[in-house]
């Protein structure tokens, strides 16, 4: 126990791995959280805790996002994964964006502003977010969601989740 | 010493006991009871998408950096949130520490969550060399390899792997007891290979095992549309739609988080039903 006071001096948190960096602000994504109307609970759930998976299939999203980027004559300039995390309020509106990008080896990388902008526009255009969800019989005011786009050979090959 | 460490961890999830890294006896980190208590505490007291979960894992890993399961637990929430750098950096530690157990898990996450089918195939190949005939999460390695090949648009290789998966199940449990998802994916692989007779047989077998399986009904409906059997197509597409709307699904544990390859949604089914209108 002699060691205990000494130990407390060293009890400063230091993560084993650096947290992956959120690049939303660098790309001008909207990082502010939209208000939630008539909310009594400001907690943010995860989509899988409240049954909030987007109703359109991943297969359909892959098709639509490829059409979207083709119409803009934009292709991903490298292979990798781009993840947008965001929060949906009880009106089904998205806000508070976070952005993570990795290459094929899951190492941090950057994609072009133009390509990220096109994907961001696609995500903001999705309209079928679930609302009026409940968790433990209480209405859900906010929930987090993510969409991760895998880029391979100049196109989007998959969308998670 | 063990009790002291556990008490400190329990009370101070956000504090990392860096100094213990050097002083904790090696035996403590390999004490099964201590490991169990540490993980039980994690599950009981922290919500895994929250930062406290990560901090608690970090605290334990500062003391016991060779505890592979805690690296896995660090990776798990990150992959479910699409934060892949953190997820796979954590998991790589787990794989180094316990390759036989963690490499298949890494392969599973790449296949199911990240949809990195090439990466998953490499990991599953090596997993199979280590554990011949092995599997995880209710399915064989061959099943997941089949899914990867489907994801890579190589249905013929998917057929080969999914046939192996079915054979493995038949040997183990007898004919007629195969998993409906194995039968479904084999039927789908045959459908994409344009081997319609086999596709019909396997999709029907899947539906026999699980009549309200939305995806099996959807792809059987599509097959019948291709074969211009309009009434049968309409029947199965309607079953698929009704089943999906009433909450039926593939029943894979992780389906709650993520779509599996070729999984159909309501809009896919409605498009297929719409296509029947132009049939005559």
Short mmCIF file of C-alpha atoms in Angstrom, two decimals:
data_model
loop_
_atom_site.label_atom_id
_atom_site.label_comp_id
_atom_site.label_asym_id
_atom_site.label_seq_id
_atom_site.Cartn_x
_atom_site.Cartn_y
_atom_site.Cartn_z
CA UNK A 1 0.00 0.00 0.00
CA UNK A 2 3.01 2.28 0.32
CA UNK A 3 2.91 2.51 -3.40
CA UNK A 4 -0.64 3.80 -3.48
CA UNK A 5 -0.04 7.60 -3.16
CA UNK A 6 2.66 7.34 -5.77
CA UNK A 7 0.34 5.42 -8.03
CA UNK A 8 -2.33 8.09 -7.81
CA UNK A 9 0.16 10.62 -9.13
CA UNK A 10 0.46 8.48 -12.19
CA UNK A 11 -3.24 7.86 -12.55
CA UNK A 12 -3.55 10.06 -15.59
CA UNK A 13 -5.43 8.65 -18.46
CA UNK A 14 -3.44 7.75 -21.52
CA UNK A 15 -5.11 5.72 -24.26
CA UNK A 16 -3.38 2.63 -25.58
CA UNK A 17 -4.21 3.65 -29.13
CA UNK A 18 -4.81 7.11 -30.50
CA UNK A 19 -8.48 7.64 -31.24
CA UNK A 20 -9.17 7.86 -34.93
CA UNK A 21 -9.34 11.46 -36.01
CA UNK A 22 -12.61 13.01 -37.02
CA UNK A 23 -12.04 15.15 -40.13
CA UNK A 24 -15.55 16.58 -40.52
CA UNK A 25 -14.51 20.17 -39.83
CA UNK A 26 -11.64 19.99 -42.35
CA UNK A 27 -14.14 19.17 -45.08
CA UNK A 28 -16.75 21.74 -44.05
CA UNK A 29 -19.34 19.19 -42.91
CA UNK A 30 -22.09 20.38 -40.57
CA UNK A 31 -20.87 19.42 -37.12
CA UNK A 32 -23.55 21.16 -35.04
CA UNK A 33 -26.34 19.14 -33.48
CA UNK A 34 -29.84 20.10 -34.60
CA UNK A 35 -32.37 20.66 -31.84
CA UNK A 36 -34.81 17.95 -30.92
CA UNK A 37 -38.43 19.06 -30.63
CA UNK A 38 -40.48 18.25 -27.54
CA UNK A 39 -37.62 16.23 -26.11
CA UNK A 40 -37.40 15.21 -22.52
CA UNK A 41 -34.24 13.16 -22.89
CA UNK A 42 -31.16 14.57 -24.59
CA UNK A 43 -29.26 11.27 -24.55
CA UNK A 44 -28.10 9.93 -27.90
CA UNK A 45 -28.75 6.25 -28.54
CA UNK A 46 -27.06 4.07 -31.13
CA UNK A 47 -29.22 2.96 -34.06
CA UNK A 48 -28.87 -0.72 -33.17
CA UNK A 49 -30.15 -0.12 -29.64
CA UNK A 50 -33.38 1.43 -30.88
CA UNK A 51 -34.06 -0.52 -34.10
CA UNK A 52 -33.07 2.44 -36.23
CA UNK A 53 -31.38 0.69 -39.16
CA UNK A 54 -32.07 2.59 -42.38
CA UNK A 55 -34.83 0.74 -44.24
CA UNK A 56 -33.20 0.81 -47.67
CA UNK A 57 -30.87 -2.14 -48.29
CA UNK A 58 -27.13 -1.77 -48.55
CA UNK A 59 -27.40 -3.29 -52.03
CA UNK A 60 -29.78 -0.53 -53.13
CA UNK A 61 -27.66 2.21 -51.57
CA UNK A 62 -24.58 0.97 -53.46
CA UNK A 63 -26.47 1.25 -56.72
CA UNK A 64 -27.83 4.70 -55.96
CA UNK A 65 -24.57 6.20 -54.71
CA UNK A 66 -22.75 5.01 -57.83
CA UNK A 67 -25.41 6.66 -59.99
CA UNK A 68 -25.06 9.81 -57.89
CA UNK A 69 -21.28 10.09 -58.28
CA UNK A 70 -21.43 9.13 -61.97
CA UNK A 71 -23.90 11.97 -62.60
CA UNK A 72 -21.38 14.32 -61.04
CA UNK A 73 -18.53 12.79 -63.06
CA UNK A 74 -16.59 12.12 -59.87
CA UNK A 75 -14.77 8.91 -59.02
CA UNK A 76 -12.86 7.97 -55.88
CA UNK A 77 -9.20 8.67 -56.48
CA UNK A 78 -8.02 5.84 -54.26
CA UNK A 79 -9.21 2.66 -52.56
CA UNK A 80 -10.36 2.72 -48.95
CA UNK A 81 -13.26 3.35 -46.62
CA UNK A 82 -15.07 6.60 -45.89
CA UNK A 83 -17.32 6.68 -42.84
CA UNK A 84 -19.82 9.41 -42.07
CA UNK A 85 -21.19 9.26 -38.55
CA UNK A 86 -24.09 11.53 -37.73
CA UNK A 87 -27.04 12.00 -35.43
CA UNK A 88 -30.72 11.80 -36.36
CA UNK A 89 -33.29 13.75 -34.38
CA UNK A 90 -36.93 12.87 -33.79
CA UNK A 91 -37.93 14.72 -36.97
CA UNK A 92 -35.69 12.42 -39.03
CA UNK A 93 -33.17 15.20 -39.72
CA UNK A 94 -29.44 14.45 -39.81
CA UNK A 95 -26.77 16.63 -38.20
CA UNK A 96 -23.57 16.55 -36.12
CA UNK A 97 -21.43 14.91 -38.76
CA UNK A 98 -18.16 13.10 -38.05
CA UNK A 99 -15.90 11.88 -40.84
CA UNK A 100 -13.33 9.06 -40.81
CA UNK A 101 -11.24 7.90 -43.73
CA UNK A 102 -8.91 4.90 -43.99
CA UNK A 103 -7.06 3.18 -46.79
CA UNK A 104 -7.22 -0.54 -47.64
CA UNK A 105 -4.88 -1.33 -44.73
CA UNK A 106 -7.15 0.60 -42.33
CA UNK A 107 -4.61 3.39 -41.95
CA UNK A 108 -5.80 7.00 -41.83
CA UNK A 109 -5.86 8.70 -45.19
CA UNK A 110 -7.59 11.59 -46.97
CA UNK A 111 -9.89 11.68 -49.96
CA UNK A 112 -10.48 14.73 -52.14
CA UNK A 113 -12.78 17.50 -51.03
CA UNK A 114 -14.80 17.02 -54.20
CA UNK A 115 -15.43 13.33 -53.61
CA UNK A 116 -16.27 13.75 -49.92
CA UNK A 117 -18.60 16.60 -50.88
CA UNK A 118 -20.45 14.35 -53.33
CA UNK A 119 -20.89 11.60 -50.74
CA UNK A 120 -21.95 14.11 -48.10
CA UNK A 121 -24.61 15.42 -50.45
CA UNK A 122 -25.79 11.84 -51.02
CA UNK A 123 -26.03 11.14 -47.28
CA UNK A 124 -27.87 14.42 -46.63
CA UNK A 125 -30.35 13.46 -49.35
CA UNK A 126 -31.48 10.26 -47.62
CA UNK A 127 -35.00 10.84 -46.39
CA UNK A 128 -36.27 7.61 -44.86
CA UNK A 129 -34.77 7.85 -41.38
CA UNK A 130 -36.87 6.15 -38.76
CA UNK A 131 -38.65 8.42 -36.30
CA UNK A 132 -40.96 7.85 -33.34
CA UNK A 133 -38.64 5.17 -32.00
CA UNK A 134 -38.83 4.03 -28.41
CA UNK A 135 -36.31 2.59 -25.99
CA UNK A 136 -37.53 1.16 -22.70
CA UNK A 137 -40.94 2.67 -23.45
CA UNK A 138 -39.49 6.19 -23.68
CA UNK A 139 -39.39 8.15 -26.94
CA UNK A 140 -35.97 8.37 -28.55
CA UNK A 141 -34.95 11.96 -29.22
CA UNK A 142 -31.64 11.28 -30.96
CA UNK A 143 -29.78 8.30 -32.33
CA UNK A 144 -26.39 7.91 -33.96
CA UNK A 145 -25.95 6.25 -37.31
CA UNK A 146 -23.09 5.71 -39.72
CA UNK A 147 -22.68 5.04 -43.39
CA UNK A 148 -19.39 3.62 -44.53
CA UNK A 149 -18.58 3.63 -48.23
CA UNK A 150 -15.98 1.25 -49.55
CA UNK A 151 -14.12 2.58 -52.60
CA UNK A 152 -12.43 0.11 -54.89
CA UNK A 153 -11.20 0.46 -58.45
CA UNK A 154 -12.88 3.80 -59.04
CA UNK A 155 -16.34 3.01 -57.69
CA UNK A 156 -18.24 2.32 -54.50
CA UNK A 157 -18.39 -1.44 -54.00
CA UNK A 158 -20.27 -1.59 -50.71
CA UNK A 159 -22.08 0.49 -48.15
CA UNK A 160 -22.26 -0.47 -44.48
CA UNK A 161 -24.24 -1.08 -42.38
CA UNK B 1 -2.65 -7.25 -5.22
CA UNK B 2 -5.29 -8.73 -7.53
CA UNK B 3 -8.12 -7.31 -5.41
CA UNK B 4 -6.45 -3.91 -5.24
CA UNK B 5 -6.08 -3.73 -8.99
CA UNK B 6 -9.66 -4.79 -9.57
CA UNK B 7 -10.92 -2.27 -7.04
CA UNK B 8 -8.96 0.49 -8.72
CA UNK B 9 -10.22 -0.50 -12.14
CA UNK B 10 -13.79 -0.72 -10.95
CA UNK B 11 -13.75 2.70 -9.43
CA UNK B 12 -11.70 4.59 -11.93
CA UNK B 13 -12.57 3.57 -15.41
CA UNK B 14 -11.17 6.73 -16.88
CA UNK B 15 -7.88 6.47 -15.09
CA UNK B 16 -5.10 4.45 -16.54
CA UNK B 17 -2.80 2.81 -14.07
CA UNK B 18 0.23 3.23 -16.22
CA UNK B 19 2.70 2.48 -13.49
CA UNK B 20 1.17 -0.93 -12.84
CA UNK B 21 2.33 -2.00 -16.26
CA UNK B 22 5.75 -2.46 -14.81
CA UNK B 23 4.73 -3.74 -11.41
CA UNK B 24 1.80 -6.07 -12.06
CA UNK B 25 2.95 -9.64 -11.71
CA UNK B 26 2.69 -11.66 -14.83
CA UNK B 27 0.69 -14.26 -12.94
CA UNK B 28 -2.08 -11.77 -12.24
CA UNK B 29 -2.68 -11.12 -15.93
CA UNK B 30 -2.98 -14.83 -16.55
CA UNK B 31 -5.21 -15.47 -13.55
CA UNK B 32 -8.47 -16.72 -15.07
CA UNK B 33 -10.59 -15.57 -12.14
CA UNK B 34 -9.21 -12.05 -12.33
CA UNK B 35 -9.74 -11.95 -16.07
CA UNK B 36 -13.32 -13.12 -15.63
CA UNK B 37 -14.02 -10.48 -13.00
CA UNK B 38 -12.51 -7.76 -15.15
CA UNK B 39 -14.62 -8.66 -18.18
CA UNK B 40 -17.77 -9.17 -16.11
CA UNK B 41 -17.31 -5.69 -14.72
CA UNK B 42 -16.90 -4.29 -18.21
CA UNK B 43 -20.17 -5.83 -19.39
CA UNK B 44 -22.13 -4.94 -16.26
CA UNK B 45 -21.11 -1.34 -15.89
CA UNK B 46 -20.33 0.13 -19.29
CA UNK B 47 -22.25 0.70 -22.49
CA UNK B 48 -20.02 -0.43 -25.31
CA UNK B 49 -20.45 2.53 -27.70
CA UNK B 50 -19.50 4.93 -24.88
CA UNK B 51 -15.99 6.29 -24.23
CA UNK B 52 -15.93 4.74 -20.75
CA UNK B 53 -15.89 1.28 -22.34
CA UNK B 54 -12.73 2.20 -24.26
CA UNK B 55 -11.14 3.80 -21.20
CA UNK B 56 -11.80 0.75 -19.08
CA UNK B 57 -10.31 -1.54 -21.73
CA UNK B 58 -7.29 0.78 -21.97
CA UNK B 59 -6.85 0.65 -18.21
CA UNK B 60 -6.81 -3.13 -18.15
CA UNK B 61 -4.56 -3.31 -21.20
CA UNK B 62 -2.04 -1.00 -19.57
CA UNK B 63 -1.71 -3.62 -16.87
CA UNK B 64 -2.11 -6.70 -19.04
CA UNK B 65 -1.24 -5.83 -22.65
CA UNK B 66 -1.27 -9.50 -23.60
CA UNK B 67 -4.96 -10.00 -22.76
CA UNK B 68 -6.21 -10.63 -26.32
CA UNK B 69 -9.90 -10.69 -25.41
CA UNK B 70 -9.75 -7.11 -24.12
CA UNK B 71 -8.19 -5.98 -27.41
CA UNK B 72 -11.09 -7.69 -29.13
CA UNK B 73 -13.54 -5.89 -26.85
CA UNK B 74 -11.87 -2.59 -27.74
CA UNK B 75 -12.29 -3.34 -31.43
CA UNK B 76 -15.89 -4.56 -31.30
CA UNK B 77 -17.72 -1.25 -30.66
CA UNK B 78 -15.48 0.65 -33.07
CA UNK B 79 -16.25 -1.70 -35.94
CA UNK B 80 -19.97 -1.43 -35.16
CA UNK B 81 -19.66 2.33 -35.54
CA UNK B 82 -17.62 2.26 -38.74
CA UNK B 83 -14.46 3.57 -37.04
CA UNK B 84 -12.18 1.12 -38.75
CA UNK B 85 -8.74 2.49 -37.92
CA UNK B 86 -9.32 2.05 -34.20
CA UNK B 87 -11.14 -1.25 -34.70
CA UNK B 88 -8.52 -3.00 -36.79
CA UNK B 89 -5.53 -1.49 -35.00
CA UNK B 90 -6.92 -2.95 -31.75
CA UNK B 91 -7.73 -6.24 -33.37
CA UNK B 92 -4.27 -6.58 -34.83
CA UNK B 93 -2.92 -6.76 -31.25
CA UNK B 94 -5.41 -9.50 -30.45
CA UNK B 95 -4.41 -11.44 -33.57
CA UNK B 96 -0.72 -11.27 -32.68
CA UNK B 97 -1.47 -12.53 -29.16
CA UNK B 98 -3.87 -15.33 -30.09
CA UNK B 99 -3.83 -15.98 -33.81
CA UNK B 100 -5.93 -19.15 -33.75
CA UNK B 101 -8.84 -17.50 -31.96
CA UNK B 102 -8.64 -13.91 -33.15
CA UNK B 103 -7.80 -14.26 -36.84
CA UNK B 104 -11.17 -15.91 -37.62
CA UNK B 105 -12.90 -13.12 -35.67
CA UNK B 106 -11.00 -10.50 -37.65
CA UNK B 107 -12.01 -12.29 -40.85
CA UNK B 108 -15.63 -12.30 -39.71
CA UNK B 109 -15.59 -8.55 -38.99
CA UNK B 110 -13.99 -7.78 -42.34
CA UNK B 111 -16.54 -9.93 -44.17
CA UNK B 112 -19.70 -8.94 -42.31
CA UNK B 113 -19.14 -5.41 -41.07
CA UNK B 114 -16.46 -3.73 -43.19
CA UNK B 115 -17.40 -5.71 -46.33
CA UNK B 116 -13.70 -6.01 -47.09
CA UNK B 117 -14.15 -9.29 -48.92
CA UNK B 118 -10.58 -9.60 -50.24
CA UNK B 119 -9.13 -9.01 -46.78
CA UNK B 120 -11.61 -11.40 -45.18
CA UNK B 121 -10.81 -14.15 -47.69
CA UNK B 122 -7.08 -13.96 -46.89
CA UNK B 123 -7.83 -14.24 -43.18
CA UNK B 124 -10.30 -17.08 -43.65
CA UNK B 125 -7.82 -18.99 -45.84
CA UNK B 126 -5.21 -18.79 -43.10
CA UNK B 127 -7.80 -19.62 -40.42
CA UNK B 128 -8.73 -22.73 -42.36
CA UNK B 129 -5.08 -23.79 -42.56
CA UNK B 130 -4.87 -23.45 -38.76
CA UNK B 131 -8.25 -25.00 -37.93
CA UNK B 132 -9.35 -27.31 -40.70
CA UNK B 133 -13.16 -27.49 -40.88
CA UNK B 134 -13.50 -24.70 -38.34
CA UNK B 135 -16.01 -21.90 -38.07
CA UNK B 136 -17.48 -19.18 -35.89
CA UNK B 137 -20.79 -17.48 -35.15
CA UNK B 138 -22.85 -20.56 -36.12
CA UNK B 139 -21.21 -21.01 -39.53
CA UNK B 140 -18.21 -22.66 -41.13
CA UNK B 141 -15.32 -20.76 -42.66
CA UNK B 142 -16.56 -22.03 -46.03
CA UNK B 143 -19.90 -20.30 -45.48
CA UNK B 144 -18.20 -16.95 -44.95
CA UNK B 145 -15.86 -17.53 -47.87
CA UNK B 146 -18.94 -18.14 -49.98
CA UNK B 147 -20.36 -14.80 -48.82
CA UNK B 148 -17.07 -13.09 -49.68
CA UNK B 149 -17.09 -14.51 -53.21
CA UNK B 150 -20.69 -13.35 -53.61
CA UNK B 151 -19.59 -9.91 -52.48
CA UNK B 152 -16.81 -10.03 -55.06
CA UNK B 153 -19.28 -11.00 -57.81
CA UNK B 154 -17.73 -14.41 -58.28
CA UNK B 155 -20.78 -16.68 -57.89
CA UNK B 156 -19.06 -19.81 -59.21
CA UNK B 157 -16.42 -19.73 -56.46
CA UNK B 158 -19.22 -18.93 -54.01
CA UNK B 159 -21.02 -22.11 -55.15
CA UNK B 160 -17.85 -24.16 -54.50
CA UNK B 161 -17.46 -22.82 -50.96
CA UNK B 162 -21.14 -22.99 -50.07
CA UNK B 163 -21.33 -26.59 -51.32
CA UNK B 164 -18.44 -27.38 -48.95
CA UNK B 165 -20.35 -25.71 -46.13
CA UNK B 166 -23.48 -27.78 -46.84
CA UNK B 167 -21.42 -30.97 -47.07
CA UNK B 168 -19.83 -30.23 -43.71
CA UNK B 169 -23.28 -29.78 -42.13
CA UNK B 170 -24.68 -32.91 -43.76
CA UNK B 171 -21.77 -34.97 -42.43
CA UNK B 172 -22.26 -33.55 -38.96
CA UNK B 173 -26.06 -33.44 -38.61
CA UNK B 174 -27.46 -35.51 -41.47
CA UNK B 175 -29.30 -34.50 -44.61
CA UNK B 176 -32.24 -32.17 -44.15
CA UNK B 177 -30.76 -30.34 -41.17
CA UNK B 178 -28.75 -27.74 -43.02
CA UNK B 179 -29.01 -24.11 -41.91
CA UNK B 180 -31.57 -22.17 -43.95
CA UNK B 181 -29.08 -19.37 -44.54
CA UNK B 182 -26.57 -21.85 -45.99
CA UNK B 183 -29.28 -23.18 -48.31
CA UNK B 184 -30.35 -19.66 -49.21
CA UNK B 185 -26.88 -18.44 -50.10
CA UNK B 186 -26.14 -21.55 -52.12
CA UNK B 187 -29.41 -21.05 -54.01
CA UNK B 188 -28.51 -17.41 -54.58
CA UNK B 189 -25.02 -18.33 -55.83
CA UNK B 190 -26.58 -20.76 -58.32
CA UNK B 191 -29.09 -18.08 -59.37
CA UNK B 192 -26.27 -15.61 -60.05
CA UNK B 193 -24.43 -18.38 -61.94
CA UNK B 194 -27.58 -18.81 -64.05
CA UNK B 195 -27.95 -22.44 -62.94
CA UNK B 196 -31.64 -22.08 -62.37
CA UNK B 197 -32.61 -25.66 -61.59
CA UNK B 198 -30.14 -25.88 -58.71
CA UNK B 199 -31.05 -22.35 -57.59
CA UNK B 200 -34.72 -23.27 -57.35
CA UNK B 201 -33.98 -26.47 -55.42
CA UNK B 202 -31.86 -24.73 -52.78
CA UNK B 203 -34.08 -21.68 -52.40
CA UNK B 204 -37.07 -23.95 -51.95
CA UNK B 205 -35.15 -26.02 -49.39
CA UNK B 206 -34.35 -22.84 -47.49
CA UNK B 207 -38.02 -21.81 -47.53
CA UNK B 208 -39.01 -25.29 -46.39
CA UNK B 209 -36.82 -24.78 -43.32
CA UNK B 210 -38.02 -21.20 -42.77
CA UNK B 211 -41.20 -20.39 -44.68
CA UNK B 212 -41.26 -16.64 -43.96
CA UNK B 213 -37.62 -16.06 -44.90
CA UNK B 214 -37.89 -12.73 -46.79
CA UNK B 215 -34.69 -13.05 -48.82
CA UNK B 216 -35.20 -16.64 -49.94
CA UNK B 217 -38.72 -15.77 -51.07
CA UNK B 218 -37.49 -12.61 -52.79
CA UNK B 219 -34.82 -14.39 -54.84
CA UNK B 220 -37.12 -17.31 -55.64
CA UNK B 221 -39.64 -14.71 -56.86
CA UNK B 222 -36.91 -13.13 -58.99
CA UNK B 223 -35.95 -16.54 -60.38
CA UNK B 224 -39.57 -17.22 -61.34
CA UNK B 225 -39.79 -13.79 -62.98
CA UNK B 226 -36.69 -14.60 -65.04
CA UNK B 227 -38.32 -17.91 -66.00
CA UNK B 228 -41.53 -16.01 -66.82
CA UNK B 229 -43.59 -17.92 -64.24
CA UNK B 230 -45.59 -14.88 -63.25
CA UNK B 231 -48.02 -16.35 -60.69
CA UNK B 232 -45.29 -18.09 -58.72
CA UNK B 233 -43.11 -14.99 -58.88
CA UNK B 234 -45.94 -12.79 -57.57
CA UNK B 235 -46.70 -15.24 -54.76
CA UNK B 236 -43.13 -15.39 -53.45
CA UNK B 237 -42.52 -11.67 -53.80
CA UNK B 238 -45.67 -10.97 -51.83
CA UNK B 239 -44.60 -13.42 -49.11
CA UNK B 240 -41.21 -11.68 -49.00
CA UNK B 241 -42.86 -8.27 -48.67
CA UNK B 242 -45.32 -9.35 -45.98
CA UNK B 243 -42.62 -11.17 -44.03
CA UNK B 244 -40.25 -8.20 -44.10
CA UNK B 245 -42.99 -5.78 -43.08
CA UNK B 246 -43.94 -7.97 -40.15
CA UNK B 247 -40.34 -7.99 -38.90
CA UNK B 248 -39.04 -11.31 -40.22
CA UNK B 249 -35.38 -11.34 -41.24
CA UNK B 250 -32.42 -13.55 -41.88
CA UNK B 251 -32.11 -14.21 -38.15
CA UNK B 252 -28.36 -13.81 -38.14
CA UNK B 253 -27.24 -12.33 -34.81
CA UNK B 254 -25.43 -9.44 -36.44
CA UNK B 255 -28.19 -8.65 -38.90
CA UNK B 256 -29.42 -6.20 -36.33
CA UNK B 257 -26.31 -4.13 -36.99
CA UNK B 258 -25.55 -4.71 -40.62
CA UNK B 259 -26.96 -6.05 -43.88
CA UNK B 260 -25.57 -9.33 -45.17
CA UNK B 261 -24.53 -9.61 -48.83
CA UNK B 262 -27.44 -9.37 -51.25
CA UNK B 263 -29.91 -8.86 -48.43
CA UNK B 264 -33.08 -7.31 -49.83
CA UNK B 265 -34.98 -4.36 -48.44
CA UNK B 266 -38.56 -3.32 -49.00
CA UNK B 267 -37.70 -1.07 -51.94
CA UNK B 268 -35.89 -3.97 -53.69
CA UNK B 269 -38.96 -6.17 -53.29
CA UNK B 270 -41.29 -3.45 -54.50
CA UNK B 271 -39.13 -2.86 -57.59
CA UNK B 272 -39.27 -6.58 -58.36
CA UNK B 273 -43.06 -6.61 -57.96
CA UNK B 274 -43.26 -3.54 -60.21
CA UNK B 275 -41.18 -5.35 -62.84
CA UNK B 276 -43.89 -8.04 -62.98
CA UNK B 277 -46.30 -5.41 -64.35
CA UNK B 278 -44.31 -5.38 -67.61
CA UNK B 279 -44.45 -9.11 -67.94
CA UNK B 280 -46.85 -9.72 -70.79
#
